[in-house]
PDB file of C-alpha atoms and ligand atoms in Angstrom:
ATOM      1  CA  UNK J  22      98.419  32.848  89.658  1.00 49.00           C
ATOM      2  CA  UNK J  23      97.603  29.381  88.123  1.00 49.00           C
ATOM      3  CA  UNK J  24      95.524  26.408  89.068  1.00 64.00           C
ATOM      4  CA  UNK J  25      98.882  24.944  90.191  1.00 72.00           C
ATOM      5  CA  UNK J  26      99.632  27.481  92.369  1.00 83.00           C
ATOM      6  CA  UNK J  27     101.635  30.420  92.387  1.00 90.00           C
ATOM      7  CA  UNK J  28     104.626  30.608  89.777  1.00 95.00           C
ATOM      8  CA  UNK J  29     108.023  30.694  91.686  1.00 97.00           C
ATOM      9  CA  UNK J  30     111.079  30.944  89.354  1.00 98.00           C
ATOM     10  CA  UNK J  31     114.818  30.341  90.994  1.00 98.00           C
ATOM     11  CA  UNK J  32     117.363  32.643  89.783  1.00 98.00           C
ATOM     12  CA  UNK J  33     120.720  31.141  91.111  1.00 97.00           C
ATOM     13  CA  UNK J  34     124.153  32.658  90.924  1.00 96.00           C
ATOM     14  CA  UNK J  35     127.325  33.969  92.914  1.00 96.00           C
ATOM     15  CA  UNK J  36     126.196  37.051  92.638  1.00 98.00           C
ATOM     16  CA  UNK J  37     129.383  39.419  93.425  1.00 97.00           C
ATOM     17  CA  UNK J  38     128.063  41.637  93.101  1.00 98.00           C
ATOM     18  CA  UNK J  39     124.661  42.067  91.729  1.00 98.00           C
ATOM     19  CA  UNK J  40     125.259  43.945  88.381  1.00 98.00           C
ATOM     20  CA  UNK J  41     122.963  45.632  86.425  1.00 98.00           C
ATOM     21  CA  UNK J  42     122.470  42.923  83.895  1.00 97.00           C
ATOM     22  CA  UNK J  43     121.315  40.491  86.596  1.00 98.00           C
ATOM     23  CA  UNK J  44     118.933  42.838  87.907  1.00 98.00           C
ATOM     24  CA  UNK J  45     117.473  42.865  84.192  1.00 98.00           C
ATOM     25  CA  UNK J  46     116.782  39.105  84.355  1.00 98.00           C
ATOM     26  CA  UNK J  47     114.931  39.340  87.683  1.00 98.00           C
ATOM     27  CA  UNK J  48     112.744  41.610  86.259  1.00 98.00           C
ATOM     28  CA  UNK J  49     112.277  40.018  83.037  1.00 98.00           C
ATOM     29  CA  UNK J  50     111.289  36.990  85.197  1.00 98.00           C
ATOM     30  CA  UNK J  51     109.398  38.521  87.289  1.00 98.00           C
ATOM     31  CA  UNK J  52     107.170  39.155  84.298  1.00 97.00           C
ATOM     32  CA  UNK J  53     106.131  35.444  84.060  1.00 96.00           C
ATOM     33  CA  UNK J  54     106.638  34.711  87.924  1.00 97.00           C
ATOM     34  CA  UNK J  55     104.731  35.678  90.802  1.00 97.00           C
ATOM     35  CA  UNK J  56     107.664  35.459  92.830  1.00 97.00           C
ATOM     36  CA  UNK J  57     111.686  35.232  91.980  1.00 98.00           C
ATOM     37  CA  UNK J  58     113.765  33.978  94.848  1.00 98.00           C
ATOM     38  CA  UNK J  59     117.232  34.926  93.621  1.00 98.00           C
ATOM     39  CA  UNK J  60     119.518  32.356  95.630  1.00 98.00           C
ATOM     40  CA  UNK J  61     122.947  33.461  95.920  1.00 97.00           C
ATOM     41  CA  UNK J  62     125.525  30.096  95.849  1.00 95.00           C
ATOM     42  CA  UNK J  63     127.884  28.512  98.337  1.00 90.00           C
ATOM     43  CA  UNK J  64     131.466  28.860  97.905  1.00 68.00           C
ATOM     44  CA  UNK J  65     131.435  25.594  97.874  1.00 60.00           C
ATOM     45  CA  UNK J  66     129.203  25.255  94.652  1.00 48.00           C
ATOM     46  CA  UNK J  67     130.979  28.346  92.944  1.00 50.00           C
ATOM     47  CA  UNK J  68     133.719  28.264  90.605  1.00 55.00           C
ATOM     48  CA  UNK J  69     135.275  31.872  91.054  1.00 57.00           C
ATOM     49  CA  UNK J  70     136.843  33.122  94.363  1.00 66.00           C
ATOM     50  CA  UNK J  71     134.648  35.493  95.669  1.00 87.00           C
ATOM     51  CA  UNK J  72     135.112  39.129  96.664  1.00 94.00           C
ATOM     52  CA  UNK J  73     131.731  39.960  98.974  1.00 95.00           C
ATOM     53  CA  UNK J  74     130.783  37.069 101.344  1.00 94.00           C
ATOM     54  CA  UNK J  75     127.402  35.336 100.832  1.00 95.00           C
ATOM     55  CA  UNK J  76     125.730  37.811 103.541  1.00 95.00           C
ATOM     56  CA  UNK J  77     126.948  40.634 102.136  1.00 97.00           C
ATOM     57  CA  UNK J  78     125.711  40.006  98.434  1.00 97.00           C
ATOM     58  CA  UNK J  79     122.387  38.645  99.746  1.00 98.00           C
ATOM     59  CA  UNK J  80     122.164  42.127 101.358  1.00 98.00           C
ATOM     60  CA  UNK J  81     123.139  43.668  98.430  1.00 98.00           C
ATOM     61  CA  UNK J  82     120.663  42.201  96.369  1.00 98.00           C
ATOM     62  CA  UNK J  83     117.720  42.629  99.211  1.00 98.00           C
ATOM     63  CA  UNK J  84     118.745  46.680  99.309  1.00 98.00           C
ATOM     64  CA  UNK J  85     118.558  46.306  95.205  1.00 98.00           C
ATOM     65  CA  UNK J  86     114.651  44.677  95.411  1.00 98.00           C
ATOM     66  CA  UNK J  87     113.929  46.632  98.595  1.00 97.00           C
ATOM     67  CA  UNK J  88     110.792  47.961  96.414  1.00 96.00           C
ATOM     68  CA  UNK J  89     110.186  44.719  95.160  1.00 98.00           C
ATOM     69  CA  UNK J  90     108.010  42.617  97.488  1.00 98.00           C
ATOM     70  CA  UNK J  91     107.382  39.854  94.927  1.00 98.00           C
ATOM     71  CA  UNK J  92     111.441  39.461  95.020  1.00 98.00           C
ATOM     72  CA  UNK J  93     113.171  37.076  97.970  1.00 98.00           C
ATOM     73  CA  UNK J  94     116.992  36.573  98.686  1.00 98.00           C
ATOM     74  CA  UNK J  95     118.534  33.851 100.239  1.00 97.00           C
ATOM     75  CA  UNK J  96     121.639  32.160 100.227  1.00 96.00           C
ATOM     76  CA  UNK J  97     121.638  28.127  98.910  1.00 95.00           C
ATOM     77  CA  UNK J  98     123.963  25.286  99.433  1.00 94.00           C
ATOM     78  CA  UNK J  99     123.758  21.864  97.985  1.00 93.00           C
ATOM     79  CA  UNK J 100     122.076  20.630  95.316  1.00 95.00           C
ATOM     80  CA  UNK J 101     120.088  23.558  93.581  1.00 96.00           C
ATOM     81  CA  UNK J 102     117.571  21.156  92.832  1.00 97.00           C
ATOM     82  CA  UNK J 103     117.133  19.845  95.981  1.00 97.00           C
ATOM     83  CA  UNK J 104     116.544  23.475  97.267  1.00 97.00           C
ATOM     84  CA  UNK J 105     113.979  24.278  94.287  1.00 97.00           C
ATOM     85  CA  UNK J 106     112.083  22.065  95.345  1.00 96.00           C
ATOM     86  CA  UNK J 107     112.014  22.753  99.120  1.00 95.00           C
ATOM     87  CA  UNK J 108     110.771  26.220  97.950  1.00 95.00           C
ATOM     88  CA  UNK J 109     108.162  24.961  95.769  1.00 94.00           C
ATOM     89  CA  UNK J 110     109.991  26.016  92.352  1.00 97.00           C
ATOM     90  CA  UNK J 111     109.575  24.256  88.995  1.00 96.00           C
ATOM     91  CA  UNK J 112     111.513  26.946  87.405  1.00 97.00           C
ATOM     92  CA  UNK J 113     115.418  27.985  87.069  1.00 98.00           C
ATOM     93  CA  UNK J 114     115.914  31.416  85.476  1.00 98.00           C
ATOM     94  CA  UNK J 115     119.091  31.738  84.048  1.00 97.00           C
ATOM     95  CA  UNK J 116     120.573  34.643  81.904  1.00 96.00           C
ATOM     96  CA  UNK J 117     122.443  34.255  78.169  1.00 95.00           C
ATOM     97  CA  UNK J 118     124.843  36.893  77.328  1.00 92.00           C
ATOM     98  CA  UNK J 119     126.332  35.558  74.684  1.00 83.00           C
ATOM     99  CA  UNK J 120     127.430  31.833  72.284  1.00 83.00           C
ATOM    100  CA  UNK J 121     130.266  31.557  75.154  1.00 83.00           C
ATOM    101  CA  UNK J 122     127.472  30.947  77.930  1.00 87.00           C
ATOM    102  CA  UNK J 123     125.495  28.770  75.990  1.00 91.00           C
ATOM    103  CA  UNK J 124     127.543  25.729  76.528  1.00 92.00           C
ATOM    104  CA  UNK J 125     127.615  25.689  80.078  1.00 93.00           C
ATOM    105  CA  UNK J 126     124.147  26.938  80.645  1.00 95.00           C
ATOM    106  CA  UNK J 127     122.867  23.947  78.409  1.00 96.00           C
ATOM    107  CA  UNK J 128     124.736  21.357  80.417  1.00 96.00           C
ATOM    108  CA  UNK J 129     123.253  22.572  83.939  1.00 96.00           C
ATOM    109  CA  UNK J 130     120.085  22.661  82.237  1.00 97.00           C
ATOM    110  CA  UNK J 131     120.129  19.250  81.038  1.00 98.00           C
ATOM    111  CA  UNK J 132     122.062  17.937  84.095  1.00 98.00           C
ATOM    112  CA  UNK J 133     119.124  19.415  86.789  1.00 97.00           C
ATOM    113  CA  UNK J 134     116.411  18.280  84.175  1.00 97.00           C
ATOM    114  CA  UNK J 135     117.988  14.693  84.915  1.00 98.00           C
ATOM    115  CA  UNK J 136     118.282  14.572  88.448  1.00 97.00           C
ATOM    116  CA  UNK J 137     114.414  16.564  88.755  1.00 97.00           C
ATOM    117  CA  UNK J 138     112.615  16.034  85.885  1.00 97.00           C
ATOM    118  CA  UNK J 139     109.659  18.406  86.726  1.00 96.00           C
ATOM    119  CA  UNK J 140     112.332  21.150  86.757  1.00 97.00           C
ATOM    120  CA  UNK J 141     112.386  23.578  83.837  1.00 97.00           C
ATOM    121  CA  UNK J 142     115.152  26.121  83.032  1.00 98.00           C
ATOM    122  CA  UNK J 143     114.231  29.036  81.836  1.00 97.00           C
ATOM    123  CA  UNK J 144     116.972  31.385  79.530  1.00 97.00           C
ATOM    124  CA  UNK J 145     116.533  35.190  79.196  1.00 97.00           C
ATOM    125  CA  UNK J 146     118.004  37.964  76.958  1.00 95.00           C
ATOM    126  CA  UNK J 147     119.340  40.786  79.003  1.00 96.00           C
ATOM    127  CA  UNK J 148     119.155  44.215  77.274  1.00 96.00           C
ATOM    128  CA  UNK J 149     121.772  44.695  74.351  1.00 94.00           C
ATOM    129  CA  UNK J 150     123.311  47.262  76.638  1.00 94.00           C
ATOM    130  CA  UNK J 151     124.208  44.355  79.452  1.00 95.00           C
ATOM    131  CA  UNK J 152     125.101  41.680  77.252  1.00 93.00           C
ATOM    132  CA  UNK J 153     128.633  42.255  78.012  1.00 93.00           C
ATOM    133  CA  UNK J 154     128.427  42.815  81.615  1.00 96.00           C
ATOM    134  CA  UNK J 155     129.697  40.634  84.191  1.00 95.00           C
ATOM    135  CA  UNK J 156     129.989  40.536  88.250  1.00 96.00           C
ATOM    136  CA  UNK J 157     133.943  39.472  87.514  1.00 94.00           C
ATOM    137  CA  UNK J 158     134.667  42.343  84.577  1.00 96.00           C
ATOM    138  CA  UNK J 159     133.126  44.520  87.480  1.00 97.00           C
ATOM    139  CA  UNK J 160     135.536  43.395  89.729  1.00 96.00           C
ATOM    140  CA  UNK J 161     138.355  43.352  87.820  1.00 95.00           C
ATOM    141  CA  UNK J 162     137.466  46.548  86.440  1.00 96.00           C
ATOM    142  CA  UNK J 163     136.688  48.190  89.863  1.00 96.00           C
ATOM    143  CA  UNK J 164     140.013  46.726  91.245  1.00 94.00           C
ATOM    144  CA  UNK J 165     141.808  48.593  88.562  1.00 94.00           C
ATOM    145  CA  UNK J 166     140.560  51.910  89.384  1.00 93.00           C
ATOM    146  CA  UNK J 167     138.644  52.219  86.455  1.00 95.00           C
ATOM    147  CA  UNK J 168     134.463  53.418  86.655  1.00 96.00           C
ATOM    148  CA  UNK J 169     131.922  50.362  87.114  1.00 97.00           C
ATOM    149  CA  UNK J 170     129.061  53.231  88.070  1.00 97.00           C
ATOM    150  CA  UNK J 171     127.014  52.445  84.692  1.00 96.00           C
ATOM    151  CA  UNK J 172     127.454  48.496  85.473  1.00 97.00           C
ATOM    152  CA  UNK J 173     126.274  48.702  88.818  1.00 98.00           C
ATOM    153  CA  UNK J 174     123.401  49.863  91.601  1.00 98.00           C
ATOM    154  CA  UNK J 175     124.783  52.809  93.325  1.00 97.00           C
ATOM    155  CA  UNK J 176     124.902  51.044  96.570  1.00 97.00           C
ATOM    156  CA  UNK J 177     126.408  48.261  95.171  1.00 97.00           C
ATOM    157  CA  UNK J 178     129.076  50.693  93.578  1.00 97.00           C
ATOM    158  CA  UNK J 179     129.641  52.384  97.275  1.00 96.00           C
ATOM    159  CA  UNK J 180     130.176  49.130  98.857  1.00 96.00           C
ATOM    160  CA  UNK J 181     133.035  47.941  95.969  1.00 96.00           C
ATOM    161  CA  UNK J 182     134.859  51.010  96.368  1.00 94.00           C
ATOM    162  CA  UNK J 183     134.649  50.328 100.253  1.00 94.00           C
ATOM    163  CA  UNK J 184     135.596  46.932  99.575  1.00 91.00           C
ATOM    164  CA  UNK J 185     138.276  47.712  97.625  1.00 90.00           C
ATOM    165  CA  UNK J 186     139.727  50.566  99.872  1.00 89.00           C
ATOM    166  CA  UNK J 187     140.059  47.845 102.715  1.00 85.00           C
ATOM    167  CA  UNK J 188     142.790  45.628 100.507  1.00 76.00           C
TER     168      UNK J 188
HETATM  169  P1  ADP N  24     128.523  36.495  86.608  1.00 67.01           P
HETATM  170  O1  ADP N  24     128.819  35.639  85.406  1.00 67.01           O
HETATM  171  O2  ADP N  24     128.238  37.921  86.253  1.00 67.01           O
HETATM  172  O3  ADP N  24     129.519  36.327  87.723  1.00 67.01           O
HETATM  173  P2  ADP N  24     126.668  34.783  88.016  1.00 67.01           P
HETATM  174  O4  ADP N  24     127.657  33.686  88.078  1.00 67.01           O
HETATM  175  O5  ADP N  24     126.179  35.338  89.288  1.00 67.01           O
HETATM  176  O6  ADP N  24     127.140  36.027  87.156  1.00 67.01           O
HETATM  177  O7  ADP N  24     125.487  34.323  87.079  1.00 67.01           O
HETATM  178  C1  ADP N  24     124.163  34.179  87.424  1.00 67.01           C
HETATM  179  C2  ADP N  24     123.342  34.111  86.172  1.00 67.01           C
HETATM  180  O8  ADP N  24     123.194  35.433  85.653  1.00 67.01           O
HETATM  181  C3  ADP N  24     123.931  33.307  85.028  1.00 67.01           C
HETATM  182  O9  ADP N  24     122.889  32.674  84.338  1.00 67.01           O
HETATM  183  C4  ADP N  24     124.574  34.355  84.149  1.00 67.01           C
HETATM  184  O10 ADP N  24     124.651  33.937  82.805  1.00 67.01           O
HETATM  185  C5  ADP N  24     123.597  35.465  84.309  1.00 67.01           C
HETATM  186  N1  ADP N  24     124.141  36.794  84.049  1.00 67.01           N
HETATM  187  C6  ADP N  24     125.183  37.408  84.639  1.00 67.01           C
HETATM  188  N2  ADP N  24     125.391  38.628  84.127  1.00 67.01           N
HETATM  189  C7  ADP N  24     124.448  38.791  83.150  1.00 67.01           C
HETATM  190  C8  ADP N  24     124.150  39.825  82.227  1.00 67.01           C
HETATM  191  N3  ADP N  24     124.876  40.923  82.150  1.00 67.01           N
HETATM  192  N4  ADP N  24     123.136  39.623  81.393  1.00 67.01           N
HETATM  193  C9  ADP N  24     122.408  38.481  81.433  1.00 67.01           C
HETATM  194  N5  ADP N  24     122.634  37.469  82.262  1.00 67.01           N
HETATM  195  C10 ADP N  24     123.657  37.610  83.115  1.00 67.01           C
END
């Protein structure tokens, strides 16, 4: 912990579900945080139509980090700034998979730095092995009948095909 208090980094994102590769960031982060609240977005703020609703990816993700005390989940709505710094958080974790993120990723940054200037993003490198992974090739994958079980935590992967069974 620093003089400044304890280190909380933000991890935002829709979240659905929680892949493998996101659970690599978390704990990458967690390696310069003392705690990570991963805050699973809105509708309303996401771009993509979901699959899980927000309760049922927050409990996803809590199940996931069960082990994990240093790791909170809550849902957010609004302006993510605003709700960093409710929680005390000066720093947004985001993942970079590849060029094809960058763009957007650098924008947000920029765009939060603006309307909070003490906010800092933060971009990780996931393992090679999940730096083509993502909650929508899951999906769409999944939906397909194809096998997501090397993408995804195994309760994650029983709840999809549950999901999916119910459509
Ligand atoms: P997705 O793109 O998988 O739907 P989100 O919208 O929930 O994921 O993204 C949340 C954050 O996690 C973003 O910064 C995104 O770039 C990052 N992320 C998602 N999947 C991965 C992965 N496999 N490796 C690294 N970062 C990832």
């Amino acid at each position: 912990m620093s003089e400044r208090g304890p280190q909380v980094s933000i991890y935002p994102g829709s979240f659905d579900p929680i892949t493998l590769g996101h659970e690599d960031i978390v704990r990458r982060a967690l390696l310069f945080s003392d705690r990570v609240i991963v805050a699973v977005a809105h509708t309303a703020t996401q771009r993509k139509q979901g699959l899980f609703t927000i309760r049922e990816r927050v409990e996803l993700i809590r199940h996931v980090f069960h082990d994990e005390p240093r790791v909170a989940v809550t849902e957010f709505s609004g302006l993510l700034v605003d709700f960093a710094r409710t929680h005390g958080a000066r720093m947004l974790v985001r993942g970079l998979r590849a060029v094809s993120d960058f763009e957007y990723e650098f924008q947000m940054a920029l765009m939060n730095r603006q309307l909070w200037p003490e906010i800092e993003t933060v971009f990780l490198a996931p393992d090679v092995k999940y730096s083509y992974l993502s909650a929508s090739l899951v999906r769409e994958i999944a939906s397909l009948g194809g096998d997501v079980a090397e993408f995804v935590d195994p309760a994650v992967l029983d709840r999809l095909q549950r999901k999916l069974a119910q459509k």
